Coordinates of C-alpha atoms and ligand atoms in Angstrom, one line a residue:
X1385 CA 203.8 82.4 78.8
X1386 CA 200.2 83.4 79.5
X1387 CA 199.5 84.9 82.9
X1388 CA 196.9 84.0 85.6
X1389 CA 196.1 87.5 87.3
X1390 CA 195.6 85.9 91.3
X1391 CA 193.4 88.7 93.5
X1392 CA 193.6 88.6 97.3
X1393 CA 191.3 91.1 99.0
X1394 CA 191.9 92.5 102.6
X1395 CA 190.8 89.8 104.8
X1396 CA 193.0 87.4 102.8
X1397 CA 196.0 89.8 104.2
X1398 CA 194.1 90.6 107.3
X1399 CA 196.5 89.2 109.1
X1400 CA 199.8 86.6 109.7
X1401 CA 198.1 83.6 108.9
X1402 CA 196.6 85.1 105.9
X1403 CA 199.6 86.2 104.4
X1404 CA 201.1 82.5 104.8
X1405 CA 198.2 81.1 103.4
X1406 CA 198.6 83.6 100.1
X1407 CA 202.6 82.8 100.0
X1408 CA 201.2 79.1 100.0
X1409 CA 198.4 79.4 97.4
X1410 CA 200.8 81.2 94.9
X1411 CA 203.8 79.2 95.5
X1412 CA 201.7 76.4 94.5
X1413 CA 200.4 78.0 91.5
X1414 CA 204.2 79.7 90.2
X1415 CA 203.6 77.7 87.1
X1416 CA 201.4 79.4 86.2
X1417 CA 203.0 82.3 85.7
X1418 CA 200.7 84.6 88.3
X1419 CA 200.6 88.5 88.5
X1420 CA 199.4 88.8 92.0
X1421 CA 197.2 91.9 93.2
X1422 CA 196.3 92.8 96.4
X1423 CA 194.3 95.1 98.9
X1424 CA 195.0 96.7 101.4
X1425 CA 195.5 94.6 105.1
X1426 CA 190.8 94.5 106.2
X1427 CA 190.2 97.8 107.7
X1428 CA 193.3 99.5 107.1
X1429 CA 191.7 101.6 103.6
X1430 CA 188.5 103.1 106.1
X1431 CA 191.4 104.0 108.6
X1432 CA 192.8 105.9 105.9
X1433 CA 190.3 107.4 105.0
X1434 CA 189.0 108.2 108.6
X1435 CA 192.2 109.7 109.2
X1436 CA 191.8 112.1 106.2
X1437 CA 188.6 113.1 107.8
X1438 CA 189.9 114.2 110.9
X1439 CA 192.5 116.0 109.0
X1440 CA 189.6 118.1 107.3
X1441 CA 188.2 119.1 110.5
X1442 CA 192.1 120.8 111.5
X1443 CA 193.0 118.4 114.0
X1444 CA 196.1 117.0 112.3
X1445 CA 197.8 115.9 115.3
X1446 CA 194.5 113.1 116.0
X1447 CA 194.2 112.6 112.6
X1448 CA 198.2 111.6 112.6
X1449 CA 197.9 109.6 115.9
X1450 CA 195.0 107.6 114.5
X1451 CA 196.9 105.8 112.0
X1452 CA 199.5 104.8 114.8
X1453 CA 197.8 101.3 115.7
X1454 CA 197.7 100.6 111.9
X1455 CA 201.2 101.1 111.2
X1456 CA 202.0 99.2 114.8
X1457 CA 200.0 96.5 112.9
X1458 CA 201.9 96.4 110.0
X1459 CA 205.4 96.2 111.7
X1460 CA 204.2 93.3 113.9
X1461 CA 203.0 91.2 111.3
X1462 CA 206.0 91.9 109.2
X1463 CA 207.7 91.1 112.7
X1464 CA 206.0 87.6 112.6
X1465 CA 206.3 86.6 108.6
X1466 CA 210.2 87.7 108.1
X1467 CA 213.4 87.3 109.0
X1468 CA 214.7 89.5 111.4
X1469 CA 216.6 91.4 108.4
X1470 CA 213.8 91.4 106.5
X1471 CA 211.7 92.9 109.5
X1472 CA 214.2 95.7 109.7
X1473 CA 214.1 96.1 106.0
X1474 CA 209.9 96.7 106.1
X1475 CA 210.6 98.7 109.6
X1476 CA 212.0 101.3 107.9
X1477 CA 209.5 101.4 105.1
X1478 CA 206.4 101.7 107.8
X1479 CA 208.5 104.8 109.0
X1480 CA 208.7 106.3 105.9
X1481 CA 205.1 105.8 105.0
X1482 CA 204.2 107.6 109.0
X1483 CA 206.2 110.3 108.3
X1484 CA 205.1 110.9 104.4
X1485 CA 200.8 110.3 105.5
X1486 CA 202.1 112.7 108.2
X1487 CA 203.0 115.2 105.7
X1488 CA 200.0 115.0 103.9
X1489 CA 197.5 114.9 106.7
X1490 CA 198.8 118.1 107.6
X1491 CA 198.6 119.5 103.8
X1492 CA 195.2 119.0 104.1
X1493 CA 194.6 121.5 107.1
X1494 CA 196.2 123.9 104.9
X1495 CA 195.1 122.8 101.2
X1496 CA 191.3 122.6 101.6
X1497 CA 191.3 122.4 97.9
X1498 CA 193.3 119.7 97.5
X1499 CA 191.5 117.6 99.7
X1500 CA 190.7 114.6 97.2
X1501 CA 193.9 114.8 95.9
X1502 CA 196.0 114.3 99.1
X1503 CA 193.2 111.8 100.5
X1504 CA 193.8 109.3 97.1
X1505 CA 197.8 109.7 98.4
X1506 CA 197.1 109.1 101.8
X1507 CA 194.4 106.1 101.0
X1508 CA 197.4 104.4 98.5
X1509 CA 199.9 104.0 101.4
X1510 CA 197.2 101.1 102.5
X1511 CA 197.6 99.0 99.2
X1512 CA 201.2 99.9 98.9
X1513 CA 202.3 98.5 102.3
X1514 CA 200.5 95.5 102.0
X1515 CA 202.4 94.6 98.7
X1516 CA 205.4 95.5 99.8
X1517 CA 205.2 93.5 102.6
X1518 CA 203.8 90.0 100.6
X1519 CA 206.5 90.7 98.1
X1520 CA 209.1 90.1 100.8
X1521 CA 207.3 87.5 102.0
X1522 CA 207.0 85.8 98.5
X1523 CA 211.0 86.4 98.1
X1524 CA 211.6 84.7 101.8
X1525 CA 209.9 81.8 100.8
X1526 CA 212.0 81.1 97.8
X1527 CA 209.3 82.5 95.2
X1528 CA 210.6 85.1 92.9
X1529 CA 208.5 88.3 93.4
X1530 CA 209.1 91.6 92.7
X1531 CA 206.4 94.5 94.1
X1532 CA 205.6 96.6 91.2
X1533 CA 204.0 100.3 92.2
X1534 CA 200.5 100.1 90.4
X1535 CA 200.7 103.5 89.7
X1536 CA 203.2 102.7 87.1
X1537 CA 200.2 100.5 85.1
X1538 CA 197.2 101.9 86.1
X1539 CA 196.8 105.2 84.3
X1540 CA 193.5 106.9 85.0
X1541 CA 191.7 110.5 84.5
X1542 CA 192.0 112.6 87.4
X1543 CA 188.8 112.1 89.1
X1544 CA 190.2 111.6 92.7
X1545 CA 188.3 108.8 94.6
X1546 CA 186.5 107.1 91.8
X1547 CA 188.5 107.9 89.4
X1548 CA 188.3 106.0 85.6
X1549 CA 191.3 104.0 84.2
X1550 CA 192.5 105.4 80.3
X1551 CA 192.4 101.8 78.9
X1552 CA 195.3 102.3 76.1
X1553 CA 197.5 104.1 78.3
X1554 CA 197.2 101.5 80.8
X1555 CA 197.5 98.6 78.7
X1556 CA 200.6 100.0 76.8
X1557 CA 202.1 100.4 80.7
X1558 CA 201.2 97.4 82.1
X1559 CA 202.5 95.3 79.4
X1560 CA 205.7 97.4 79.3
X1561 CA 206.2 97.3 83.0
X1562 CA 204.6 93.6 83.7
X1563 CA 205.8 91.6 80.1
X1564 CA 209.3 91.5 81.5
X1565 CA 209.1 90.3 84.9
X1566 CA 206.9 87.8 83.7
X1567 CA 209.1 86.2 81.1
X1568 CA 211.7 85.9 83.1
X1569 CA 209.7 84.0 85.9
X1570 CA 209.0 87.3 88.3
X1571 CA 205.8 87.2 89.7
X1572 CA 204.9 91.0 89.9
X1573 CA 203.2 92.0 93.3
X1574 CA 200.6 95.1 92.7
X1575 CA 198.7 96.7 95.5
X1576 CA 195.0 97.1 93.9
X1577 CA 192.6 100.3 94.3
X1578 CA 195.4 102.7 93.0
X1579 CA 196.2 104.4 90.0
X1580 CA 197.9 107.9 88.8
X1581 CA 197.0 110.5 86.7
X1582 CA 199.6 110.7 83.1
X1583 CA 200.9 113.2 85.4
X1584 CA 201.6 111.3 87.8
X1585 CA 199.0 112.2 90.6
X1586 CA 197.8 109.7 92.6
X1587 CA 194.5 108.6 92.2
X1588 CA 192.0 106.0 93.6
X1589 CA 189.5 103.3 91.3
X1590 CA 186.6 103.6 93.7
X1591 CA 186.0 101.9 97.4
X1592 CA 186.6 97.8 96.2
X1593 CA 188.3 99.0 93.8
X1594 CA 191.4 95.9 93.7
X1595 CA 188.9 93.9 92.0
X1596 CA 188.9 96.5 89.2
X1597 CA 192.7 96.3 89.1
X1598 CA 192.9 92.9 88.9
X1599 CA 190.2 92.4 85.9
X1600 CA 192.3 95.3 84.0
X1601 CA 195.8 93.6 85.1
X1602 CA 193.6 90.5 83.3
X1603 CA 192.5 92.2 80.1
X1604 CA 195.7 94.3 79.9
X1605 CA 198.1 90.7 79.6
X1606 CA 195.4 88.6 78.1
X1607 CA 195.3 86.6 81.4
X1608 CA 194.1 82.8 80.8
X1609 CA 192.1 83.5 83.8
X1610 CA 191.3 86.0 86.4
X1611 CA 191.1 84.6 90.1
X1612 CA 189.4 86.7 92.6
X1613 CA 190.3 85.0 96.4
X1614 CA 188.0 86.0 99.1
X1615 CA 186.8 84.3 102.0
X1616 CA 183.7 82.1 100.7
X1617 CA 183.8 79.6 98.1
X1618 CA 182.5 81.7 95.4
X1619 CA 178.9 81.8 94.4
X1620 CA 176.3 79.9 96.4
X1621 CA 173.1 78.5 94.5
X1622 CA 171.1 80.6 97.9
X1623 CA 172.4 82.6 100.9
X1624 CA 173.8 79.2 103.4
X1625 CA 172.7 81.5 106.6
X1626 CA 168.9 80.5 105.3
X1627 CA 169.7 77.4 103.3
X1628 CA 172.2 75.5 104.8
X1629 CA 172.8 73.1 102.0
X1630 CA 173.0 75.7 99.4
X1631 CA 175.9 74.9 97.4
X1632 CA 178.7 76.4 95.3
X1633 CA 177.4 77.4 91.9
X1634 CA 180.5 75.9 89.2
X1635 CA 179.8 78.3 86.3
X1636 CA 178.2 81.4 86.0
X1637 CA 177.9 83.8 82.9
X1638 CA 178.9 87.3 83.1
X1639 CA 175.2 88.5 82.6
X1640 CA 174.2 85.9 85.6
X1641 CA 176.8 87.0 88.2
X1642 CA 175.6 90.8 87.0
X1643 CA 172.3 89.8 87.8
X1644 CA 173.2 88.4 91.7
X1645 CA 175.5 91.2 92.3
X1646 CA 172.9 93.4 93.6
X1647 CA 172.2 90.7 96.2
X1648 CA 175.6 90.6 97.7
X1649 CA 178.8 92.3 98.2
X1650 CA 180.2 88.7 97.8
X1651 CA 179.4 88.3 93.7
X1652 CA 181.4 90.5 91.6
X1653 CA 180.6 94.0 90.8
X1654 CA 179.5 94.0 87.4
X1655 CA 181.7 97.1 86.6
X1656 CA 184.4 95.5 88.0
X1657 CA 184.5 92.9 85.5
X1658 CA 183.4 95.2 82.5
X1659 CA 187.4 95.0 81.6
X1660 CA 187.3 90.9 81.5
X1661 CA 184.3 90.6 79.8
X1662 CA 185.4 93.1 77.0
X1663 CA 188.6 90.5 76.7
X1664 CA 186.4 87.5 77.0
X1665 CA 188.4 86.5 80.3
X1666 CA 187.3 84.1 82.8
X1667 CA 186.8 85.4 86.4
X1668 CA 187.3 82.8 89.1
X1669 CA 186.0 83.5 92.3
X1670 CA 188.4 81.2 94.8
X1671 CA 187.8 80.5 98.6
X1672 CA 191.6 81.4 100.2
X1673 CA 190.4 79.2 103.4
X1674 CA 189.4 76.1 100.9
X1675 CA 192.2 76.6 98.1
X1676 CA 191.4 73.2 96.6
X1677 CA 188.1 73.6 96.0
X1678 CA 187.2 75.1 92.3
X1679 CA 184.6 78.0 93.3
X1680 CA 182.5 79.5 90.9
X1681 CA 183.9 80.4 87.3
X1682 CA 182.3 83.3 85.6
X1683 CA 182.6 83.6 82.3
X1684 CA 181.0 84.3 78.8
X1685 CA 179.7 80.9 77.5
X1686 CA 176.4 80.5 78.5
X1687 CA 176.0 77.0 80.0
X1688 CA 171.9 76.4 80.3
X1689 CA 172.1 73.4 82.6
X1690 CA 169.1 71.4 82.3
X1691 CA 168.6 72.5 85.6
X1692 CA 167.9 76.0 84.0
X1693 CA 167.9 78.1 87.4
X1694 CA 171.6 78.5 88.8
X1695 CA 170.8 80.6 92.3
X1696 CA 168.2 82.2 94.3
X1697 CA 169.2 85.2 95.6
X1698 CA 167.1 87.3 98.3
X1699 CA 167.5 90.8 100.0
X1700 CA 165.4 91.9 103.0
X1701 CA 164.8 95.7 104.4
X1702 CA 163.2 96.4 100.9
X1703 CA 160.5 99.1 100.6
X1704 CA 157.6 98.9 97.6
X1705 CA 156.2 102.1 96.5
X1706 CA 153.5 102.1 93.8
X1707 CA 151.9 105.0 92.0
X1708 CA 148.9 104.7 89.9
X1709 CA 147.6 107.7 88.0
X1710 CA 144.7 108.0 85.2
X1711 CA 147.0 110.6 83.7
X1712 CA 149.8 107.7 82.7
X1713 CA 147.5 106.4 79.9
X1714 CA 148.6 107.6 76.3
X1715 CA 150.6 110.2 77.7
X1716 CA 154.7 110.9 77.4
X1717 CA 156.7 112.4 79.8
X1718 CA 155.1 110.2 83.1
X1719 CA 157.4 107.9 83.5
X1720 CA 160.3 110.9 83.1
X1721 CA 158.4 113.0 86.0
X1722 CA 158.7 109.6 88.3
X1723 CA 162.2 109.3 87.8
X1724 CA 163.0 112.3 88.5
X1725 CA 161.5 112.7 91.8
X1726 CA 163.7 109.6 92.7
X1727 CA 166.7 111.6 91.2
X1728 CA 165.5 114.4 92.9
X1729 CA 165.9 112.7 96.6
X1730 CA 169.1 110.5 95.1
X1731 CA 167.6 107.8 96.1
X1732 CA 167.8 104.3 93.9
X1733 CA 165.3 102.3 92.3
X1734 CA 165.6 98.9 91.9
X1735 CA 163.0 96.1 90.1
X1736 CA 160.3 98.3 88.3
X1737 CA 157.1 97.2 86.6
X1738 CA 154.5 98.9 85.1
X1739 CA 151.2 98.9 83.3
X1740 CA 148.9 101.0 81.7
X1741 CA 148.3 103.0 84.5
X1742 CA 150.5 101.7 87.5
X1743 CA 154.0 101.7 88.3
X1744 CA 155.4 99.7 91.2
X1745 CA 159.1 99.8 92.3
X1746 CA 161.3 98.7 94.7
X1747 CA 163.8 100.8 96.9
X1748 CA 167.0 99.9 98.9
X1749 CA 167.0 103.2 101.0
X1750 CA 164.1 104.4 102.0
X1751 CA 165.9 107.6 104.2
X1752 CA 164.0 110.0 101.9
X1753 CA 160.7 108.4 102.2
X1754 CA 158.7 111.0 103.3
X1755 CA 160.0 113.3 100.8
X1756 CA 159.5 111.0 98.1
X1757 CA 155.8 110.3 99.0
X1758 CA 155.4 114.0 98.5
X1759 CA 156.4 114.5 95.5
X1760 CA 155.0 111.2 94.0
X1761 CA 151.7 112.2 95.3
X1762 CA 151.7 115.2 93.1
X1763 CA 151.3 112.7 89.8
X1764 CA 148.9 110.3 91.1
X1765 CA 147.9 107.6 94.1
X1766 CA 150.8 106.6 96.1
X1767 CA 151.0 103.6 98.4
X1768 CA 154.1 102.4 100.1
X1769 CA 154.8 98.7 101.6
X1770 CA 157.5 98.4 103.8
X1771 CA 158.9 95.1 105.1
X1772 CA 159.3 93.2 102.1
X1773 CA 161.7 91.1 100.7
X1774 CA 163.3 90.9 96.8
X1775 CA 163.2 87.4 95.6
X1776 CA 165.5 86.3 92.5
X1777 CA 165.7 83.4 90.5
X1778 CA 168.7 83.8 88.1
X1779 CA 169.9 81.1 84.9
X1780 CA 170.6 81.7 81.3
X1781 CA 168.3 78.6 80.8
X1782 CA 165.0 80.6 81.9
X1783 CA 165.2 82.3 78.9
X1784 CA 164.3 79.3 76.4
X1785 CA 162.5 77.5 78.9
X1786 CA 158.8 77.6 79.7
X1787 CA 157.0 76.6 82.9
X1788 CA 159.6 78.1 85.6
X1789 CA 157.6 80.9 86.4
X1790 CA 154.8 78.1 87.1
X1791 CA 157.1 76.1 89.0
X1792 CA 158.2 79.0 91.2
X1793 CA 154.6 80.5 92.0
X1794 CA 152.9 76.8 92.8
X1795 CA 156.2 76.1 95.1
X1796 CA 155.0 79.3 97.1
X1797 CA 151.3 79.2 96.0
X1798 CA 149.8 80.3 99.2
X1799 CA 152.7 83.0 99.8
X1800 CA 151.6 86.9 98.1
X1801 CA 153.7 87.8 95.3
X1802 CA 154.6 91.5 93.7
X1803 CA 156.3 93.5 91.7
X1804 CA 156.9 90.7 89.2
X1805 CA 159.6 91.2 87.1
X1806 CA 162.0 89.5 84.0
X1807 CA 164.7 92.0 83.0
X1808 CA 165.4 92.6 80.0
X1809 CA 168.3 90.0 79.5
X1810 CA 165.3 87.0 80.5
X1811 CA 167.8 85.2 82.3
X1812 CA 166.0 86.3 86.1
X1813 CA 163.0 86.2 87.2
X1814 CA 162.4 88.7 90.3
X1815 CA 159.6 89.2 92.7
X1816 CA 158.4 90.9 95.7
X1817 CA 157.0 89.0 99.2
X1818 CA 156.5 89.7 102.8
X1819 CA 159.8 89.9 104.4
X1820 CA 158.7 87.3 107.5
X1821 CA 158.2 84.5 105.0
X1822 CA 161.4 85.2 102.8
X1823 CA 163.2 82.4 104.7
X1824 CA 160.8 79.9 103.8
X1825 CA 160.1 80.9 100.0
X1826 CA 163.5 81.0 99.4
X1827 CA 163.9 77.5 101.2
X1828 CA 161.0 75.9 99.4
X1829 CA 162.3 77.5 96.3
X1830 CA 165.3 75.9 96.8
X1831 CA 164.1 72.1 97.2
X1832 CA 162.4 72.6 94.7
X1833 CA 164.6 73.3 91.8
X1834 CA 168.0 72.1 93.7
X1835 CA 166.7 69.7 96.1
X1836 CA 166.7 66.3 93.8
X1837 CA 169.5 64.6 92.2
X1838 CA 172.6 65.1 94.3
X1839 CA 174.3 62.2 92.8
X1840 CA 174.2 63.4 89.4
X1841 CA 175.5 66.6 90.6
X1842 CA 178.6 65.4 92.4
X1843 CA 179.2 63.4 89.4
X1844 CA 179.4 66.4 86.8
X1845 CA 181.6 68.3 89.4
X1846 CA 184.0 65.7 89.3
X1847 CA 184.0 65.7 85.3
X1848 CA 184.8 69.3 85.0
X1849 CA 187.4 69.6 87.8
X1850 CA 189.1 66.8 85.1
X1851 CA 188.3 69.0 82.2
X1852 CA 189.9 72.0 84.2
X1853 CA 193.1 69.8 85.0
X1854 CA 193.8 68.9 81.4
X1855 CA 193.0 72.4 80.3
X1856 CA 195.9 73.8 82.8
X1857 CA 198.4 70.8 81.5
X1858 CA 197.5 71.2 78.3
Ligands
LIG3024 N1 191.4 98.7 99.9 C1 190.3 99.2 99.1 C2 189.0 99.2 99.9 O1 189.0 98.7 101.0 C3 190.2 98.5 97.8 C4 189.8 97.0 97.9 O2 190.0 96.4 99.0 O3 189.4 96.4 96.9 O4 188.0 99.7 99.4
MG3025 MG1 187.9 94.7 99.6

């Protein structure tokens, strides 16, 4: 039986409706032999992790009543989903987690030293209530479920909050722990985010971290697919609140969904899926509020559709900086001195170009500015633009094919370009313009290569969702 790892993140648990809409998207999918991983309920993980604050600053008692409303939240949505038995049952578990965060809150008055440590315990409570509770649910509703403590598979160093999984160990564990349930038709329920030390310490994968779970849980059972369920319908061709028609993207490769994840929290993280690219496993990103439709599969063919560009992505509140400097000609050790300054004010760079004696670059954060500026002016002319917006036009097919970069700067011919860029993998094409006339750029951008040729488009959707059907059957 190969496995289907199915992801729900915490706004698909956020609250009773959610949870009935997971119990009916994996009772519909129990032939598939699903491993389910989820987060923690939305906003319970930055209460946690509030609370642990407050406990730093020696006020355990507020730092103890803050997490009263979350647990109250737990026990009434358990209330609502369960049988009165099964309430009880979940009741009692709630209590036990209050009285054990309790415990550790107050630790960390006392155990400064211990802070990440006890903060990774009291952050798992969020992921481990939440499967509790949809593993009872599952069971309820007649689907065989058992929750499975992901600290028995997920084995990691002991770098508390971000902390990096031991691949073999994990592997060895999860198929040991996992393999059984699965054979005999128990679909194992693992909170994400958490891990342990070989140990046995508790440890966290990073904030988002369930993701990271999930693509290991993938790669660790050789998963037919991984299915990430959020609340979009996977990867748009443009951002819908500027181009209403955008549409779903149906396939994207790993290097193309790498590329858009710096313009959006909504594409994968491409660390997160390091673990499912290294197994060559499909990521599906699903739509929990549109189960039926097929969202956007990520994976490692590379489809160049003749329509060559797959999305245009955009991000706004950039800041350009450029540096020019007679000194940068035949020497070494420029571009090092640049860096450094921006490693120097830990601040990130983004798109970079450069020529003989220019660099230009592109910044997120621009909180260190001032600073920055200083030191940059000490190797050359500085000038900074702020107010501009980071255009990107992402496909595997711009690699072979010539004339895009024509078609993208006549489509926007009277708009001022910068910072032009093609990474290194040629499969985006990345520019710089004034952030008041992003909406349009990206809009005419859009017509342009997307606008035409609807029908045709419908028509290969329908062929593949027929492919995908005979692929599950066969
Ligand atoms: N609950 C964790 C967080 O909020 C992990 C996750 O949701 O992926 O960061
Ligand atoms: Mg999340």
């Amino acid at each position: 039986m190969i496995p289907i790892v199915l992801k729900f993140g915490g706004t698909s648990v956020g609250d009773v409706q959610a949870f009935e809409n997971v119990a009916d998207i994996v009772g519909a999918r129990v032939d598939l032999a699903p491993v389910v991983v989820v987060s923690a309920m939305s906003k319970v993980t930055d209460a946690l992790l509030a609370s642990t604050k407050i406990a730093a600053e020696a006020k355990p008692r507020e730092a103890i009543d803050s997490l009263d409303s979350i647990f109250k939240r737990h026990k009434q949505t358990a209330n609502k989903l369960l049988t009165a038995a099964g309430a009880t049952r979940y009741a009692t578990v709630i209590d036990e987690a209050k009285s054990a965060t309790s415990t550790l809150l107050r630790r960390i008055v006392v155990e400064p030293a211990n802070y990440r440590a006890l903060q990774d315990s009291v952050l798992a409570f969020g992921e481990t209530l939440s499967s509790i509770l949809l593993a009872q649910l599952f069971i309820e509703r007649g689907i065989s479920a058992k929750q499975v403590d992901a600290r028995r598979c997920v084995i990691t160093n002991d770098e508390h909050g971000c902390a990096a999984p031991l691949m073999t160990e994990t592997f060895a564990a999860t198929q040991s722990n996992l393999l059984p349930l699965i054979e005999a038709e128990v679909i194992p329920v693992l909170g994400g985010f958490v891990g342990s030390t070989s140990t046995g310490e508790t440890t966290t994968l990073g904030r988002g971290g369930s993701d990271y779970t999930a693509a290991i849980m993938g790669a660790a059972l050789n998963a037919r697919e991984i299915q990430i369920w959020t609340d979009v319908t996977g990867v748009l061709t443009a951002d819908p609140r500027v181009v209403p028609t955008a549409q779903t993207v149906e396939r994207l490769s790993y290097a193309e969904a790498a590329e858009l994840a710096y313009f959006g929290a909504k594409v994968l993280h491409p660390k997160t899926i390091q673990p499912a690219i290294e197994g060559s496993i499909p990521v599906r990103i699903c739509n929990s509020r549109a189960p039926d439709e097929a969202g956007t599969l990520v994976c490692a063919q590379i489809e160049s559709t003749p329509r060559t560009v797959k999305a245009i992505a955009h991000k706004t509140g950039v800041t350009t900086v450029q540096i020019s400097s007679a000194r940068m000609l035949g020497a070494y050790g420029f571009l090092r001195a640049l860096f450094e300054v921006f490693e120097k004010h830990r601040t990130v760079v983004d798109v970079v170009t450069t020529s003989e004696v220019s660099v230009s670059l592109s910044l997120d954060d621009a909180a260190a500015l001032p600073e920055i500026v200083a030191d940059l002016e000490k190797l050359g002319t500085v000038g900074v633009e702020k107010g501009r917006a980071i255009i990107c036009v992402v496909g595997e097919g711009l690699r072979g094919t010539p004339g895009i970069a024509a078609r993208v700067f006549s489509t926007i011919s009277d708009i001022n370009v910068s910072l032009i860029s093609q990474g290194a993998s040629s499969i985006n094409f990345t520019f710089a313009i004034e952030e008041e006339r992003v909406k349009e750029a990206v809009t005419r951008l859009h017509e342009a290569f997307f606008g035409e040729s609807k029908v045709q488009r419908s028509e290969s959707k329908v062929q593949s969702s027929k492919s995908k059907v005979q692929s599950t059957t066969a």
